[in-house]
CSV table of C-alpha atoms in Angstrom, one decimal:
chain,number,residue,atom,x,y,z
A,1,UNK,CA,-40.0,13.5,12.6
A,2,UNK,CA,-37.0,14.1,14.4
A,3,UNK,CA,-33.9,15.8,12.6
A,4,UNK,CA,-31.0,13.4,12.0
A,5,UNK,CA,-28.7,15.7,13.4
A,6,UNK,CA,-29.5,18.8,15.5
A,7,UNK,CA,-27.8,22.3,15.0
A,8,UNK,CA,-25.7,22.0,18.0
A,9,UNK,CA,-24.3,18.9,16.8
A,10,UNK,CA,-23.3,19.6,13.0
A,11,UNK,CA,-19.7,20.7,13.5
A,12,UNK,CA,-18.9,18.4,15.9
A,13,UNK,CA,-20.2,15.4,13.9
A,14,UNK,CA,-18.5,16.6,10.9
A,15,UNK,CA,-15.2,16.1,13.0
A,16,UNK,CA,-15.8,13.0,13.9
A,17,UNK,CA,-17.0,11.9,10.4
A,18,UNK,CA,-13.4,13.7,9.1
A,19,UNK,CA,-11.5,12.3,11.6
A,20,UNK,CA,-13.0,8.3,10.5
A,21,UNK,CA,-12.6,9.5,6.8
A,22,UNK,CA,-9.0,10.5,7.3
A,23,UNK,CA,-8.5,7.6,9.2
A,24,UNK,CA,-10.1,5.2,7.0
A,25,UNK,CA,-8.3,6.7,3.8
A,26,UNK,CA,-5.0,6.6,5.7
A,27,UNK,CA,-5.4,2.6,6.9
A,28,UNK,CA,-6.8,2.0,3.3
A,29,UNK,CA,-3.4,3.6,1.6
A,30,UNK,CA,-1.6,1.3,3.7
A,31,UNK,CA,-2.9,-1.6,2.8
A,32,UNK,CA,-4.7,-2.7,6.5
A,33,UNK,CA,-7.4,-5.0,6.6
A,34,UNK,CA,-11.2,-3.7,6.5
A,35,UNK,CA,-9.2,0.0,6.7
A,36,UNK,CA,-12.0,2.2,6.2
A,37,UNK,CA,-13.2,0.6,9.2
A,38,UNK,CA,-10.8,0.1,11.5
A,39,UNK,CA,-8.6,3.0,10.2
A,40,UNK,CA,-11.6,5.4,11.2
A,41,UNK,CA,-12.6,3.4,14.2
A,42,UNK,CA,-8.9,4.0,15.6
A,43,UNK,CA,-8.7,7.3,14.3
A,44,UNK,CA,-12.0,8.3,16.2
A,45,UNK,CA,-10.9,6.4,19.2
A,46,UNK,CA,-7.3,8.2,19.3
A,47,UNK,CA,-9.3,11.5,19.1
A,48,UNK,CA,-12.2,10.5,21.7
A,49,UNK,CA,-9.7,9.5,24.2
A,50,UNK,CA,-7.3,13.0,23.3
A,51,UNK,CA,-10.3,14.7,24.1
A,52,UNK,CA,-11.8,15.7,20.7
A,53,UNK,CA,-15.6,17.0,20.8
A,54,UNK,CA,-16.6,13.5,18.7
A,55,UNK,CA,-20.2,13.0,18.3
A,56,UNK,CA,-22.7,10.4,16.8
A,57,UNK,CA,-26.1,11.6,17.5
A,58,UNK,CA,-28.9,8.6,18.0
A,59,UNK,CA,-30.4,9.6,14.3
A,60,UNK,CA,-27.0,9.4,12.2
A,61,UNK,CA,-26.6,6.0,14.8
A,62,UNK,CA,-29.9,4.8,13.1
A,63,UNK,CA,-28.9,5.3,9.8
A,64,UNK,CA,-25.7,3.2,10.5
A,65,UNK,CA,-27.2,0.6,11.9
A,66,UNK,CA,-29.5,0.5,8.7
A,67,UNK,CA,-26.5,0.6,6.1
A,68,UNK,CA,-24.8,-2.6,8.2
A,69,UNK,CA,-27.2,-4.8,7.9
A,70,UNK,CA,-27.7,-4.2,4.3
A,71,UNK,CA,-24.1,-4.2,4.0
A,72,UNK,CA,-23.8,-7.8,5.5
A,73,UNK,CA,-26.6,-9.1,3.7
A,74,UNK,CA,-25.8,-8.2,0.2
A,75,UNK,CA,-22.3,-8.9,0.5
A,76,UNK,CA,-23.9,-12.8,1.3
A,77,UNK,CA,-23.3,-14.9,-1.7
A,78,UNK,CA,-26.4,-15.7,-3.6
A,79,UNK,CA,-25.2,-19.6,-3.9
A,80,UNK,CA,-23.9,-19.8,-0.4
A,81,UNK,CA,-26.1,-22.3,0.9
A,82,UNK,CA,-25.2,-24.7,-2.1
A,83,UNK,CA,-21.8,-24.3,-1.4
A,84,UNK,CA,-22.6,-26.3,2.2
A,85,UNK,CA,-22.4,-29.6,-0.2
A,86,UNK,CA,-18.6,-28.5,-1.3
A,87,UNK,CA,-15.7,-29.8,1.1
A,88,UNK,CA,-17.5,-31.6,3.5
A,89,UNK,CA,-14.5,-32.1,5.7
A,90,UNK,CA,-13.4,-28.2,6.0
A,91,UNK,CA,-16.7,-27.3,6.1
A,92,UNK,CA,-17.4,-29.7,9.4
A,93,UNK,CA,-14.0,-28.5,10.9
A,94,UNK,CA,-14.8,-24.8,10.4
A,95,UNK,CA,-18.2,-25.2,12.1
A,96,UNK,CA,-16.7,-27.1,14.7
A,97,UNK,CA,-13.9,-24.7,15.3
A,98,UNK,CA,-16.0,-21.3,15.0
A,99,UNK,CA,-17.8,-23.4,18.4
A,100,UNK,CA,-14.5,-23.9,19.8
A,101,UNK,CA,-13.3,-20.3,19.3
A,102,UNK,CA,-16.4,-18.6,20.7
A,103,UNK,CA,-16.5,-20.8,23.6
A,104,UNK,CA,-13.0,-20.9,24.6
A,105,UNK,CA,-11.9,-17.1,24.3
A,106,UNK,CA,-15.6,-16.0,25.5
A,107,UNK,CA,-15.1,-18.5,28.4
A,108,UNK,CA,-11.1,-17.0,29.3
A,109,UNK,CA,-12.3,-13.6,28.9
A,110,UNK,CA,-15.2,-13.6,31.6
A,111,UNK,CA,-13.2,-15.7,34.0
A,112,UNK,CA,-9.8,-14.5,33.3
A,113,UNK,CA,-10.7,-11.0,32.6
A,114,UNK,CA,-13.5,-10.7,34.8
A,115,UNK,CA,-15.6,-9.2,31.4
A,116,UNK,CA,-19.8,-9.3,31.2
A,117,UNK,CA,-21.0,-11.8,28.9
A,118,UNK,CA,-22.3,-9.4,25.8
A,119,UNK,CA,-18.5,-8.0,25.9
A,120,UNK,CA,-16.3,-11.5,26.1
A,121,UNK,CA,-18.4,-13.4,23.4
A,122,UNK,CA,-19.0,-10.7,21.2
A,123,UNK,CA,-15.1,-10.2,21.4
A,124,UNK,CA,-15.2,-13.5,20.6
A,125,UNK,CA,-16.6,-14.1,17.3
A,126,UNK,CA,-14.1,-14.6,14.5
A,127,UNK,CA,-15.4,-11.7,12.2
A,128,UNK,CA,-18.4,-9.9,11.0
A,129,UNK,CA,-16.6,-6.9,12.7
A,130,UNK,CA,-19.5,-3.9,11.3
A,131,UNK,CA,-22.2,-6.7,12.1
A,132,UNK,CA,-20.4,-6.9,16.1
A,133,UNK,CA,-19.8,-3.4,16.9
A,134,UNK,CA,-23.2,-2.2,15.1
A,135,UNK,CA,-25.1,-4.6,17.5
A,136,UNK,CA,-22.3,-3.8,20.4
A,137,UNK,CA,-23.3,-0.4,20.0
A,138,UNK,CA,-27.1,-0.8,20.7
A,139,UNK,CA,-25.9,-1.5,24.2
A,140,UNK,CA,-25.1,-5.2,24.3
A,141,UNK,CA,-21.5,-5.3,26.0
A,142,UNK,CA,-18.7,-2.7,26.1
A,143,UNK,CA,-18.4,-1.7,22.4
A,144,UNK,CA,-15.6,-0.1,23.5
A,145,UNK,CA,-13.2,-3.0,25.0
A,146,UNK,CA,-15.0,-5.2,21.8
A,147,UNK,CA,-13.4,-2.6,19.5
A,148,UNK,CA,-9.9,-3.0,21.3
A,149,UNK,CA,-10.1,-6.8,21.2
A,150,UNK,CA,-11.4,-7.1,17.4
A,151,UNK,CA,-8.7,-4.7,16.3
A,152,UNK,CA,-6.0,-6.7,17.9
A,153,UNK,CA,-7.1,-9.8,16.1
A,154,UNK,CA,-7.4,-8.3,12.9
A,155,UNK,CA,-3.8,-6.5,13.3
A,156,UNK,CA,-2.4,-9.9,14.3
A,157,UNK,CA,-3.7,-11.8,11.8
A,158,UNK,CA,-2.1,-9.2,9.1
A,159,UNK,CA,1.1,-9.5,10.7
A,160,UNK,CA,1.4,-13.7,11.7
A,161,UNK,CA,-0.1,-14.7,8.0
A,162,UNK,CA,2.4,-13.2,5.5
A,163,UNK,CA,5.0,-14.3,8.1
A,164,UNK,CA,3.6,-17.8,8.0
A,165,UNK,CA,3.7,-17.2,4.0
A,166,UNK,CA,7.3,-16.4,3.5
A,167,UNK,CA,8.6,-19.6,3.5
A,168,UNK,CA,5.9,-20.8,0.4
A,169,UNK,CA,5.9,-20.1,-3.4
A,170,UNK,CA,4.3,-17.2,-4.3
A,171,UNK,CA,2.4,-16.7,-7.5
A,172,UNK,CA,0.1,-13.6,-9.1
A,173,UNK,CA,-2.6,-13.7,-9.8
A,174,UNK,CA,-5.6,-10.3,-10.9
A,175,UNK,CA,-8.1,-10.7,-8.6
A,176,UNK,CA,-11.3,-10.1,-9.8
A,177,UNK,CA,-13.8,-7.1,-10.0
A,178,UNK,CA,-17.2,-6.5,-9.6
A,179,UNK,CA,-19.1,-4.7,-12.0
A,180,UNK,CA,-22.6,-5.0,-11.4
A,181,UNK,CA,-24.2,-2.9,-8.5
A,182,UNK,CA,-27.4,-2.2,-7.0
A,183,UNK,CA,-28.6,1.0,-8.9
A,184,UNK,CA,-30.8,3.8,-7.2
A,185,UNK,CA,-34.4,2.5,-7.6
A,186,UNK,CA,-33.1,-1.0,-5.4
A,187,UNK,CA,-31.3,0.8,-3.4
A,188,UNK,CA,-34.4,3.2,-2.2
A,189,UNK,CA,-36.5,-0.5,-2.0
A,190,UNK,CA,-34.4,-2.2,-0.3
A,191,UNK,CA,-33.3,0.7,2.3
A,192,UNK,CA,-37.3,0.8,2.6
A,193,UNK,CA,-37.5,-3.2,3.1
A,194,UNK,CA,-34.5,-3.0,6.2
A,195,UNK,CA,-36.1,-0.2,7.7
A,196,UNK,CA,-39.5,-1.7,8.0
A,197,UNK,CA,-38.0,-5.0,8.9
A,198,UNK,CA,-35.6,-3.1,11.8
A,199,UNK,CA,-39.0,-1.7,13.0
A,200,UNK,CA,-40.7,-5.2,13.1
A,201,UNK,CA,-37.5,-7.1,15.5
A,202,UNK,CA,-37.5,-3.6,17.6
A,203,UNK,CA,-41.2,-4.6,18.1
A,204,UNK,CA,-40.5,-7.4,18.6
A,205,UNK,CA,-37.8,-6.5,21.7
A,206,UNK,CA,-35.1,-8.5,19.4
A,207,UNK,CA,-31.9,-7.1,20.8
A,208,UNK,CA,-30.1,-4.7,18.2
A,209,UNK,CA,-33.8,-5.2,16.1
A,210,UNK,CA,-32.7,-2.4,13.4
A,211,UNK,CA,-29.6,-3.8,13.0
A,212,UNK,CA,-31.0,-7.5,12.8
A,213,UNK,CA,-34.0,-6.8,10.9
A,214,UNK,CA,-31.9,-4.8,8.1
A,215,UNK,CA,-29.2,-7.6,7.7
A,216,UNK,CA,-32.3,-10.3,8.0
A,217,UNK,CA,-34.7,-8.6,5.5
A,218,UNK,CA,-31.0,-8.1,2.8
A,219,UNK,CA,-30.2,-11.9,3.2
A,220,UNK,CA,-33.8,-13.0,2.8
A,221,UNK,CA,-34.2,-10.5,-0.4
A,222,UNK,CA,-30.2,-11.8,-1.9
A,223,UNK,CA,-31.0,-15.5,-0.9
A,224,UNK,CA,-34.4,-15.4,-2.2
A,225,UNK,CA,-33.1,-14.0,-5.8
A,226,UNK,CA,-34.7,-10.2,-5.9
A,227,UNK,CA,-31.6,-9.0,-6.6
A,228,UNK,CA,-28.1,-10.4,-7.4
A,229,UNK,CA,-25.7,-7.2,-7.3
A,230,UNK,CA,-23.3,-5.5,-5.2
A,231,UNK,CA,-23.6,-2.7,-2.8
A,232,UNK,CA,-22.2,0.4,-4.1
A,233,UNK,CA,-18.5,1.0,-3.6
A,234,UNK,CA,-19.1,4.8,-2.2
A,235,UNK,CA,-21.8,3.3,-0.3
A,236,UNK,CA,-20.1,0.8,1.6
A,237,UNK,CA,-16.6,3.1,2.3
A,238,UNK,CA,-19.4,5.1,3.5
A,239,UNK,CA,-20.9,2.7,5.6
A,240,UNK,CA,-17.5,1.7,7.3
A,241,UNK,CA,-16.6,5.5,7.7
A,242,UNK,CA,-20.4,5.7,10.0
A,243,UNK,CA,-19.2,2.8,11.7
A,244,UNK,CA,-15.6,3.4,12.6
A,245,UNK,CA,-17.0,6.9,14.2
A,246,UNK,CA,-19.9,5.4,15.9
A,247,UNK,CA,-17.1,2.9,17.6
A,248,UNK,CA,-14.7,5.6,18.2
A,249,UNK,CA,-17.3,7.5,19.6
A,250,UNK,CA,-17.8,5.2,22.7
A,251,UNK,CA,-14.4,6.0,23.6
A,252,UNK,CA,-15.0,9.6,25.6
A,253,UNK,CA,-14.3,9.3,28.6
A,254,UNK,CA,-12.3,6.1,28.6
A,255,UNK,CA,-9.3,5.4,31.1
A,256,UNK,CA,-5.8,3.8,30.2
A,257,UNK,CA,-6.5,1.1,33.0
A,258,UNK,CA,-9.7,-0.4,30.8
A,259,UNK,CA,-7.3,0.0,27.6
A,260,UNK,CA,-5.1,-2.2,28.9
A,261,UNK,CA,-7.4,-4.7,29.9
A,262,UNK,CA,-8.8,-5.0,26.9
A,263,UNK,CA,-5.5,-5.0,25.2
A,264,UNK,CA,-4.3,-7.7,27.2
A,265,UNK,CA,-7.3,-9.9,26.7
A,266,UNK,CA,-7.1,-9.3,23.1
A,267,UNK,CA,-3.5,-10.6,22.8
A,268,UNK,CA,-4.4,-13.9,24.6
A,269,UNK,CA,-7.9,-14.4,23.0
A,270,UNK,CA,-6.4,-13.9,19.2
A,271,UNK,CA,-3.6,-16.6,20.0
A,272,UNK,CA,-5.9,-18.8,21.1
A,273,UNK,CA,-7.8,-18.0,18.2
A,274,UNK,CA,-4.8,-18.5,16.0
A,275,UNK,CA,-3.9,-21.8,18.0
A,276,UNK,CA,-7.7,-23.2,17.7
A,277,UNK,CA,-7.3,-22.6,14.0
A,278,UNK,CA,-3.7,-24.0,13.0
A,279,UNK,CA,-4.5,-27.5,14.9
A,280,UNK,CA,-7.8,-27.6,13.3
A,281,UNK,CA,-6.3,-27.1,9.8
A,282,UNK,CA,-3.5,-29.7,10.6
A,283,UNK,CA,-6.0,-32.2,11.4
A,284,UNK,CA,-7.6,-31.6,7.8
A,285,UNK,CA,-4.5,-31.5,6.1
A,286,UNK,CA,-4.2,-35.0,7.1
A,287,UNK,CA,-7.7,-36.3,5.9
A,288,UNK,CA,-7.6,-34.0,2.2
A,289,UNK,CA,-5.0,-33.3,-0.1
A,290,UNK,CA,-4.8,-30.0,-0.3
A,291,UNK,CA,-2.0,-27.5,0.8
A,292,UNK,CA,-1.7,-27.1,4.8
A,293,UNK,CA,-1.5,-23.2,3.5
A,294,UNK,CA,-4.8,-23.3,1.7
A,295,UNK,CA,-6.7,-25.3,4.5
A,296,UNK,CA,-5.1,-22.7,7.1
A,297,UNK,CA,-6.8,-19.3,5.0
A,298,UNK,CA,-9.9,-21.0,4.5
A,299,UNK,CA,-10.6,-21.5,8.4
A,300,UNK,CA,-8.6,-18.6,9.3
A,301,UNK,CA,-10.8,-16.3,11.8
A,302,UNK,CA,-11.7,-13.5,10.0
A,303,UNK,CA,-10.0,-10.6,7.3
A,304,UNK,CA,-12.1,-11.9,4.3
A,305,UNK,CA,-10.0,-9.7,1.6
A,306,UNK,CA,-7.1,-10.0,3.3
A,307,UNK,CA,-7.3,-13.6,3.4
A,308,UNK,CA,-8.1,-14.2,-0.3
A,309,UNK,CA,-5.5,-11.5,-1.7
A,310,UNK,CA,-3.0,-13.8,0.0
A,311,UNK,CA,-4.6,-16.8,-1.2
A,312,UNK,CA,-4.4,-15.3,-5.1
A,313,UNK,CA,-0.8,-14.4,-4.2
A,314,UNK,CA,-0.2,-17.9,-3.1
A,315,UNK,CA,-1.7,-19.9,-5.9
A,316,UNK,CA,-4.0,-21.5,-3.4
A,317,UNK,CA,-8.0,-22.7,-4.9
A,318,UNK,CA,-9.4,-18.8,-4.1
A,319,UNK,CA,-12.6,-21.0,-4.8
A,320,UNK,CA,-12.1,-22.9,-1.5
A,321,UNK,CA,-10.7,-19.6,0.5
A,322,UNK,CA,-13.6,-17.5,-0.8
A,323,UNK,CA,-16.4,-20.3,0.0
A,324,UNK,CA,-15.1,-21.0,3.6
A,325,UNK,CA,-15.4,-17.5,4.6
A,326,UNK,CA,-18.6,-17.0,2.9
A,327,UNK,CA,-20.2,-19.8,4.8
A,328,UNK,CA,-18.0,-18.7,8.0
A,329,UNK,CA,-19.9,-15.7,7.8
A,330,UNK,CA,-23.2,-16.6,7.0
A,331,UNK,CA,-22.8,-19.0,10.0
A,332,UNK,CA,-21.8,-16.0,12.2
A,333,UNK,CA,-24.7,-14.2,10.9
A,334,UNK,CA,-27.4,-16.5,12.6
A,335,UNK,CA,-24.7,-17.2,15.6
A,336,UNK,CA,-24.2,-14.2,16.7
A,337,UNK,CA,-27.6,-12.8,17.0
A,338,UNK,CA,-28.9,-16.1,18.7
A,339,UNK,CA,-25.8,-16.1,21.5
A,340,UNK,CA,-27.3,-12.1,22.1
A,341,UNK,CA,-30.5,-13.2,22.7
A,342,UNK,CA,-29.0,-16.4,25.0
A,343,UNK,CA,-26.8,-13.5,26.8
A,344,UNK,CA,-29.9,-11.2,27.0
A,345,UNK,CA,-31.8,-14.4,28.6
A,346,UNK,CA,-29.3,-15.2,31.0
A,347,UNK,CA,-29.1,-12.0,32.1
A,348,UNK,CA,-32.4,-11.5,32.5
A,349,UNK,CA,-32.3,-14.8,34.9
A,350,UNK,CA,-30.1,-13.9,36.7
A,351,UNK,CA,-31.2,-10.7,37.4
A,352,UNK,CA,-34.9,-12.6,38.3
A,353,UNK,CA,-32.8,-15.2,40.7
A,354,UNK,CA,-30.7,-12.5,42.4
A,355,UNK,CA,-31.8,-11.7,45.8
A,356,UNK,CA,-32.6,-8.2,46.8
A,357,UNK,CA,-29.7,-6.6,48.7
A,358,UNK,CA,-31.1,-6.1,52.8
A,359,UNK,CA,-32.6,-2.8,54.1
């Protein structure tokens, strides 16, 4: 069996994974959203692009890909498919605009912005941001303009929502804690259970299979009631600081005229987004009586914690913030895997359809 990590590469992956822990502490401190991840995925990048020696080998990438997906599916909600039966109305619009979103932004960015397929709807996608970038980095799109265009969003969001929030009444609130996580005999089963299932969709030719098959064999286990408790906390900052280096990593080499493309497809992409979402919560706000405010954080696109801190600030039904982004993501977690495998198929096509350049 290979080595995770050959000899050659040891001190250079250890800056990279310093870099994306200094980064990830630093964002963290500060209070950004998802900052282990984005913190170290910047940090990385900043480096990668200043010329650092950054390096994720293909072995440390594997284990990454493992720790997503059983990231994503034990942070899924062991009641979230009862919860579909809760706010009908909110539920349909946040379906309805998650369709929207994708299709709109995915649609400006390949026309507009000229981008492939993988990279404009994987840009696309409202959240999930480990789940993206871990399949992005498998080689579906241009992890690195994804990275560019998610981090834009989330930044965005951080800034217009307390903004939006200034002019409400404020309340406090202790949000809660969770005290029960998975302990070292489920962790070793259920890292055993994603690898095998990761094995099985690579097999299988399922685009980003380890990735897939790990979040699909966590949900299935969670759903299914083998196991009700938390990832680890060190586990998971872990988790995001693999990540954020893996994304940063992608950026050697890259040149200030795709930065700014990316950046300015970002910027029109996450107002749309924001758009998309305030008329759809206006048009609830007139069918339920609840607070525009409330309706607003529950379909907002993406920064889970960030969303319900301000939601406990803001006296708002938690309840209702927490459930809409639980679903939202367990929607994104079968969408996004089955517009891959649509982009992989139309590529595929049209590769099949093109005609051979002449001799």
């Amino acid at each position: 069996m290979p080595a995770l990590i050959s000899r050659s590469d040891i001190l250079p992956v250890l800056l990279t994974l310093a870099i994306a822990a200094a980064g990830g502490g630093l964002a963290t401190l500060i209070g950004l959203p998802a900052g282990w991840l984005m913190g170290g995925a910047l940090a990385v990048t900043v480096a990668a692009m200043m010329g650092a020696p950054v390096r994720m080998p293909d072995g440390l990438r594997n284990v990454a890909f493992v720790l997503i997906g059983m990231s994503m599916g034990a942070s899924v909600a062991p009641d979230s498919l009862s919860l579909l039966t809760s706010w009908p109305i909110s539920l349909a619009a946040l379906a309805i605009e998650l369709v929207i979103i994708v299709a709109a932004t995915g649609w400006m960015l390949t026309k507009v912005f000229k981008l492939d397929a993988g990279t404009a709807y994987l840009s696309s996608f409202p959240g999930h941001l480990s789940f993206v970038m871990g399949i992005a980095a498998t080689g579906v799109g241009n992890s690195r303009q994804i990275v560019i265009i998610q981090v834009i969003r989330i930044l965005m969001l951080t800034i217009a929502v307390p903004v939006g929030a200034v002019f409400l009444p404020i309340d406090h609130f202790a949000p809660p804690v969770t005290e029960d996580f998975l302990g070292p005999i489920q962790l070793v089963l259920l890292a055993v259970g994603c690898v095998v299932a990761g094995l099985v969709f690579i097999w299988l030719k399922v685009p980003a299979g380890m990735v897939l098959g790990a979040m699909a064999a966590a949900t299935a286990a969670k759903l299914g009631g083998l196991y009700a408790e938390a990832m680890p906390v060190p586990l998971v900052v872990g988790t995001f600081i693999l990540t954020g280096a893996l994304i940063g990593s992608r950026f050697v080499g890259i040149t200030r005229a795709e930065f700014m493309a990316a950046a300015k497809g970002g910027l029109i992409a996450t107002a749309m987004t924001v758009s998309i979402v305030t008329v759809m919560a206006m048009g609830v706000a007139q069918l339920v009586d609840m607070p525009f405010g409330q309706i607003w954080l529950g379909l907002s696109p993406g920064a889970l914690e960030g969303m319900g801190a301000l939601g406990i600030a803001l006296g708002y039904d938690t309840a209702f913030i927490a459930a809409h982004h639980v679903i939202r993501l367990l929607m994104l977690s079968f969408a996004i895997p089955a517009a891959v495998v649509l982009i992989r198929w139309a590529e595929k096509r049209a590769a099949v359809e093109t005609p051979p350049p002449p001799p």
